[in-house]
GROMACS .gro file of C-alpha atoms in nm:
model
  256
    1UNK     CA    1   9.131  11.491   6.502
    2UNK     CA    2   9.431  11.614   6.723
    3UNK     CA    3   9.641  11.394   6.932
    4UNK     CA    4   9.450  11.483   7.275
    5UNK     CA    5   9.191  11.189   7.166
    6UNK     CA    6   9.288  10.854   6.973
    7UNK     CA    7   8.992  10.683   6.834
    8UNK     CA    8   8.975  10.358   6.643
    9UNK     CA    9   8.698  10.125   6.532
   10UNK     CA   10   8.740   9.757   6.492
   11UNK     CA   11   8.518   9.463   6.476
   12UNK     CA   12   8.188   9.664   6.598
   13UNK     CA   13   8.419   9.812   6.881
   14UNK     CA   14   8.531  10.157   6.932
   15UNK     CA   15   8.780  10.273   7.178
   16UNK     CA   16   8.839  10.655   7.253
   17UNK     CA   17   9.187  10.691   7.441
   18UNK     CA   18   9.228  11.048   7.621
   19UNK     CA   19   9.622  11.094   7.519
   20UNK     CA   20   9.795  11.339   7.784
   21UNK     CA   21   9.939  11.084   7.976
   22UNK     CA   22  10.229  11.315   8.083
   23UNK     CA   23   9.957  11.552   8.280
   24UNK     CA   24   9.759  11.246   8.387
   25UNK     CA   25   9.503  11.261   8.090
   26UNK     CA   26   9.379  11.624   8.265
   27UNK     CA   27   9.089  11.775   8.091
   28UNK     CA   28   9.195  12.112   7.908
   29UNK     CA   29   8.941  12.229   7.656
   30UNK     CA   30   9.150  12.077   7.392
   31UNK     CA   31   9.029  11.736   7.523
   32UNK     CA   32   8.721  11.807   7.606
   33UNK     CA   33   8.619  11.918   7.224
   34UNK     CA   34   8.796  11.612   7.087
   35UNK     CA   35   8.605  11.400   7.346
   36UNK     CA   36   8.308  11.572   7.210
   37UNK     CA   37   8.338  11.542   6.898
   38UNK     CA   38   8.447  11.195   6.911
   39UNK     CA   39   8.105  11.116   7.016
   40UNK     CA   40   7.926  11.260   6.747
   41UNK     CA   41   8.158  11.062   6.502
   42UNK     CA   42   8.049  10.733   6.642
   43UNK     CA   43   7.707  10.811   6.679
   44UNK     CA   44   7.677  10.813   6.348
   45UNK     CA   45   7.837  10.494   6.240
   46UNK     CA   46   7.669  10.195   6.176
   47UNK     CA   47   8.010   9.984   6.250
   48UNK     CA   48   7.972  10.054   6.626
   49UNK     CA   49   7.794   9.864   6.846
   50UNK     CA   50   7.988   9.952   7.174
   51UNK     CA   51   8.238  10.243   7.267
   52UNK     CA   52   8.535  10.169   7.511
   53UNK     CA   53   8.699  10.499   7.699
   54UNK     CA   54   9.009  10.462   7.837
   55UNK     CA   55   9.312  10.704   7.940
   56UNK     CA   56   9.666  10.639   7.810
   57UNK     CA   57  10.001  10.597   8.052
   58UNK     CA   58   9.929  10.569   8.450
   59UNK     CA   59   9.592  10.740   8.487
   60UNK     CA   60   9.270  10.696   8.362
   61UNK     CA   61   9.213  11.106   8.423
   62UNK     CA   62   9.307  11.370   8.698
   63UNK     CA   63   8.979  11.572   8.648
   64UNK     CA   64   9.022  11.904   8.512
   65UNK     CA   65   9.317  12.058   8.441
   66UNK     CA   66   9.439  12.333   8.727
   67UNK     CA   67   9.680  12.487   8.527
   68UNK     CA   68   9.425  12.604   8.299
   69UNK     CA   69   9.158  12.671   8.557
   70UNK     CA   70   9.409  12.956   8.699
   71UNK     CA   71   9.479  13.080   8.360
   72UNK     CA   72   9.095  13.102   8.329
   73UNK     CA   73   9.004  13.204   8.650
   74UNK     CA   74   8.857  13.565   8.569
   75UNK     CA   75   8.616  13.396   8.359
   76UNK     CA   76   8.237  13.304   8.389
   77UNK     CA   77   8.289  12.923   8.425
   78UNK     CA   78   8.660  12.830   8.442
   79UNK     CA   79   8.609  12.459   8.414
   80UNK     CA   80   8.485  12.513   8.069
   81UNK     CA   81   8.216  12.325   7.943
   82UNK     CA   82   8.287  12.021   8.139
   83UNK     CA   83   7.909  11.939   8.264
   84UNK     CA   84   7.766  11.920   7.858
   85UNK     CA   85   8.079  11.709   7.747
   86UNK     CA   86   7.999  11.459   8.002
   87UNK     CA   87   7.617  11.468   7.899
   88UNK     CA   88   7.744  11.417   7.567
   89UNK     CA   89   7.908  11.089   7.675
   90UNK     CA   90   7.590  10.973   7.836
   91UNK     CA   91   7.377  11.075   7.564
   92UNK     CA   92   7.580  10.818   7.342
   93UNK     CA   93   7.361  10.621   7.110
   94UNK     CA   94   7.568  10.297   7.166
   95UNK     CA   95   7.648  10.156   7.487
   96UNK     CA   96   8.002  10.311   7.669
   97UNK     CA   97   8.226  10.150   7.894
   98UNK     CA   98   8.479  10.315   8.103
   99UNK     CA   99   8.778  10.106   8.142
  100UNK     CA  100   8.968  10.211   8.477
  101UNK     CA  101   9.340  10.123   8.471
  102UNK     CA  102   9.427  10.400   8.696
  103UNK     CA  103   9.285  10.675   8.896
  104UNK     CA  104   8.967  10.825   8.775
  105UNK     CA  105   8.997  11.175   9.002
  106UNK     CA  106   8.712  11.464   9.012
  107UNK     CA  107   8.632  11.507   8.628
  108UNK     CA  108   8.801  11.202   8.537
  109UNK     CA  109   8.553  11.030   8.814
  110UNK     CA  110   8.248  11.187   8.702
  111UNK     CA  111   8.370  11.086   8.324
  112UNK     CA  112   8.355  10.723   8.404
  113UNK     CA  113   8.036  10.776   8.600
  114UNK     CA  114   7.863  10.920   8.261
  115UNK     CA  115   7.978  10.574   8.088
  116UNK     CA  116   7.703  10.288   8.120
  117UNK     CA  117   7.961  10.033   8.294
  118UNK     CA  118   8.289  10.076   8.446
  119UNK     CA  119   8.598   9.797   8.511
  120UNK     CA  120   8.844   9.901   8.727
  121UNK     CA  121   9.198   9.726   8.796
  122UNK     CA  122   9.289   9.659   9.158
  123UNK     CA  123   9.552   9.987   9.183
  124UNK     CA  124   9.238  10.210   9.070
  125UNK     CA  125   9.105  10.476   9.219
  126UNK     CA  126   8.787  10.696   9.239
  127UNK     CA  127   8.764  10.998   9.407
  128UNK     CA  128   8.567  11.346   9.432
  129UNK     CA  129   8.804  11.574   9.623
  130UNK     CA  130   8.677  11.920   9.504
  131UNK     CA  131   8.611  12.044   9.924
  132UNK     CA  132   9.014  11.972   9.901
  133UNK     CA  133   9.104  12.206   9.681
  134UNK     CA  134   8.765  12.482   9.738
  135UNK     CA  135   8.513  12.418   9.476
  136UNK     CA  136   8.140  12.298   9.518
  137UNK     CA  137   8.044  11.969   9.250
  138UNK     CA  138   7.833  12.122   8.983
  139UNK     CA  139   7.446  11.984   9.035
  140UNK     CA  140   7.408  11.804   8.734
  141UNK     CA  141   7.733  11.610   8.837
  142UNK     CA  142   7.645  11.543   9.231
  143UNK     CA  143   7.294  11.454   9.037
  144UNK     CA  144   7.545  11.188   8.873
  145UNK     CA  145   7.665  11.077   9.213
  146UNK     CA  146   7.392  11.035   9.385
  147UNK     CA  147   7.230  10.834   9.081
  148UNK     CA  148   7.499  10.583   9.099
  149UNK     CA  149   7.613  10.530   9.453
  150UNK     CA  150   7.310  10.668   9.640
  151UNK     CA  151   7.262  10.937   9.903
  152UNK     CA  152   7.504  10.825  10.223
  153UNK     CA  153   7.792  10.732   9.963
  154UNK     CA  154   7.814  11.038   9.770
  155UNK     CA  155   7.790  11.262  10.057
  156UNK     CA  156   8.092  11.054  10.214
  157UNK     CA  157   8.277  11.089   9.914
  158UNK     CA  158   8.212  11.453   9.899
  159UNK     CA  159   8.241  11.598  10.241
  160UNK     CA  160   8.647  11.368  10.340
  161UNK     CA  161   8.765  11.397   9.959
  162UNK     CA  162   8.934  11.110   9.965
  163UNK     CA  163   8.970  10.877   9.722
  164UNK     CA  164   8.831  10.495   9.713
  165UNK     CA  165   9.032  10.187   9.600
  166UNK     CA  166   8.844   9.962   9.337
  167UNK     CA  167   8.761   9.691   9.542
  168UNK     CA  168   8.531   9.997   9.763
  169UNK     CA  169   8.380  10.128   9.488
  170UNK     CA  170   8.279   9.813   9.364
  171UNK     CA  171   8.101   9.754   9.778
  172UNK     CA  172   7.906  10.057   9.694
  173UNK     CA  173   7.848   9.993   9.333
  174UNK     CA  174   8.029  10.241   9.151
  175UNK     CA  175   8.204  10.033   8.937
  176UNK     CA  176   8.108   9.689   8.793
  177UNK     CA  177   8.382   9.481   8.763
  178UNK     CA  178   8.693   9.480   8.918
  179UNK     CA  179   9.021   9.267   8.814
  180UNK     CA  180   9.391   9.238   8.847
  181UNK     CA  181   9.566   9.484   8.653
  182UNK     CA  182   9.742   9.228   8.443
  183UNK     CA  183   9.326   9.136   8.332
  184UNK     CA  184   9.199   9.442   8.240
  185UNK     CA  185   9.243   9.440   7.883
  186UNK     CA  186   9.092   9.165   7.870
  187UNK     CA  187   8.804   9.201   8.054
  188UNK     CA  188   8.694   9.494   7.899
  189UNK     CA  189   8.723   9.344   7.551
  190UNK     CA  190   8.568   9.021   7.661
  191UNK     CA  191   8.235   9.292   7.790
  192UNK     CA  192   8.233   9.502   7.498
  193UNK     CA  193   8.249   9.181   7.290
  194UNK     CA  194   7.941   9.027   7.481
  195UNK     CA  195   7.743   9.357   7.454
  196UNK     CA  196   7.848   9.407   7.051
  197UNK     CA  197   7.716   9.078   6.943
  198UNK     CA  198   7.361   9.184   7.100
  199UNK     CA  199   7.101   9.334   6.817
  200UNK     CA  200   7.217   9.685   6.730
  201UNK     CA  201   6.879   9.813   6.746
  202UNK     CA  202   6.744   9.606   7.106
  203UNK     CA  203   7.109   9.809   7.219
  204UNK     CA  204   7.003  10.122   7.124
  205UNK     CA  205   6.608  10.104   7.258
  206UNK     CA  206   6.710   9.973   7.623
  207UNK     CA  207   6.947  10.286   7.638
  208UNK     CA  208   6.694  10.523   7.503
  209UNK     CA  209   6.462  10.402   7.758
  210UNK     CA  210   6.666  10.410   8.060
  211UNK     CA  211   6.792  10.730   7.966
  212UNK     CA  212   6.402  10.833   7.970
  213UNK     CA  213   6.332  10.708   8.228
  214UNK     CA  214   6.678  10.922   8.413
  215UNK     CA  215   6.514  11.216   8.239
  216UNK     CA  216   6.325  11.401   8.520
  217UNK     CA  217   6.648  11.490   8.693
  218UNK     CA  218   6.659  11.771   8.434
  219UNK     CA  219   6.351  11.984   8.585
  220UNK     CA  220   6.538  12.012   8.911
  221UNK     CA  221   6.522  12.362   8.928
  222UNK     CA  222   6.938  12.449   9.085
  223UNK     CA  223   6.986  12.833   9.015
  224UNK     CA  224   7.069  12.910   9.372
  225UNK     CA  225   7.340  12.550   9.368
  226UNK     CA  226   7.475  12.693   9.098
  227UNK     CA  227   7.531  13.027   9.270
  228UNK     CA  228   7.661  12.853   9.546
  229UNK     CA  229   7.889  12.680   9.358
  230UNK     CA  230   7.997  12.981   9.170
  231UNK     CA  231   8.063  13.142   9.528
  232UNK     CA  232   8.297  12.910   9.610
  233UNK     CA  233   8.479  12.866   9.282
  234UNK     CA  234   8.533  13.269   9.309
  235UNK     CA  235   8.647  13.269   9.661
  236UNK     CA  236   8.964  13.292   9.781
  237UNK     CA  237   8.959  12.933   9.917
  238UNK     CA  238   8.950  12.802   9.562
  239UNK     CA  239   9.255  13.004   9.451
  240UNK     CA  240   9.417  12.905   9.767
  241UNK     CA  241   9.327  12.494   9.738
  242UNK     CA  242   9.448  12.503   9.328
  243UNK     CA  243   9.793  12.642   9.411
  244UNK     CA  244   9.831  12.419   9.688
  245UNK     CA  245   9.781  12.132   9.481
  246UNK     CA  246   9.945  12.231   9.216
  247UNK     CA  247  10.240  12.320   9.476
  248UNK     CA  248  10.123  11.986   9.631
  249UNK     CA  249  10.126  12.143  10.026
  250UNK     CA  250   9.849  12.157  10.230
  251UNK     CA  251   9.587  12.407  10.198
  252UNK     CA  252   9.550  12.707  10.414
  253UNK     CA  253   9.155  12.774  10.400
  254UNK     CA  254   9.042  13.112  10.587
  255UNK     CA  255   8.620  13.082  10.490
  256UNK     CA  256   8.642  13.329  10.245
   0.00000   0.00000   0.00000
């Protein structure tokens, strides 16, 4: 496995470390594969009881990477295959925990949504700001959302694009623990420890069950979202609100 994902197993714990810290963790399809694939490793260990994601230097992840969403942008789906890695992380046999030392922005957001529990440090943040910068949050993702924080939350979240400190999103209950920054480490471990000396196989049944019982989500019929979505991620709004970040100015948006 390439350096864009560390992964290490000890003691019935696994922790996968997304390891771009220079672009803020950023998903480019690099990442994304390695996060994939990373999965299907552990699923298939018997060490594992519990999986730890984390991002290495200030961020936990900036959401997809921009740079290579222009360089893609005549294509079908420029984000890649974002929406099935993310699956992929929820579909995890053993139980995941995102730990949040820094901001956790669009993809990065939804990432740690897709994990089973999240602990954030105080300086955290969470934030959707995809109206910021043009694009419409695929279904299956705003499906995510609205799972987690409910209805009124995620459309507040959506519509200003702003971001939420730790201490808000645990109010609404996006994350589940929140500690000084100085405690994170440690409270993670301390979690993953309490849910790896549970029975392997009790683990694995309450998952499989909840994620049944998530399941009918899927025959939400979305083809004309997902045209909408692909509208807006065409338009010249989009192209307009990813060089403005990237040129970090404010966006000129025409409607079109």
């Amino acid at each position: 496995m390439a350096d864009e994902i560390l992964l290490t197993v000890g003691a019935g714990i696994a922790t996968v470390t997304m390891n771009r810290p220079d672009q803020r963790n950023a998903m480019n399809t690099p990442l994304l594969r390695e996060l994939a694939s990373a999965f299907d490793q552990l699923d298939g260990r018997r060490d594992v009881r519990v999986v730890v994601v984390k991002g290495a230097g200030p961020a936990f992840c900036a959401g997809m990477d921009l740079k290579e969403m222009q360089q893609r942008r005549g294509e079908a789906d420029p984000e890649g295959n974002v929406v099935d890695v993310l699956r992929r992380v929820e579909r995890s046999r053993h139980p995941t925990i995102a730990a949040l030392h820094g901001d956790a922005i669009a993809g990065g957001c939804e990432l740690a949504l897709h994990c089973d529990l999240r602990v954030a440090a105080e300086p955290a943040r969470l934030g959707m700001p995809l109206a910021r910068i043009g694009l419409v949050v695929p279904f299956p993702l705003g499906q995510k959302l609205v799972e987690i924080i409910g209805p009124a939350h995620t459309r507040h979240l959506l519509f200003t694009g702003q971001p939420i400190d730790a201490r808000r999103a645990y109010e609404i209950g996006m994350v589940h623990q929140v500690v000084p920054a100085g405690d994170l480490e440690a409270a993670v471990q301390a979690l993953a420890r309490r849910i790896a000396d549970n029975a392997p196989l009790s683990l694995a049944g309450i998952k499989a069950s909840i994620q049944r019982t998530l399941s009918g989500r899927d025959g939400i019929r979305h083809d004309d979202l997902d045209a909408a979505a692909t509208k807006a991620r065409t338009s010249a709004d989009a192209q307009e609100g990813r060089r403005a970040m990237l040129e970090k100015r404010k966006p000129n948006f025409r409607g079109e």
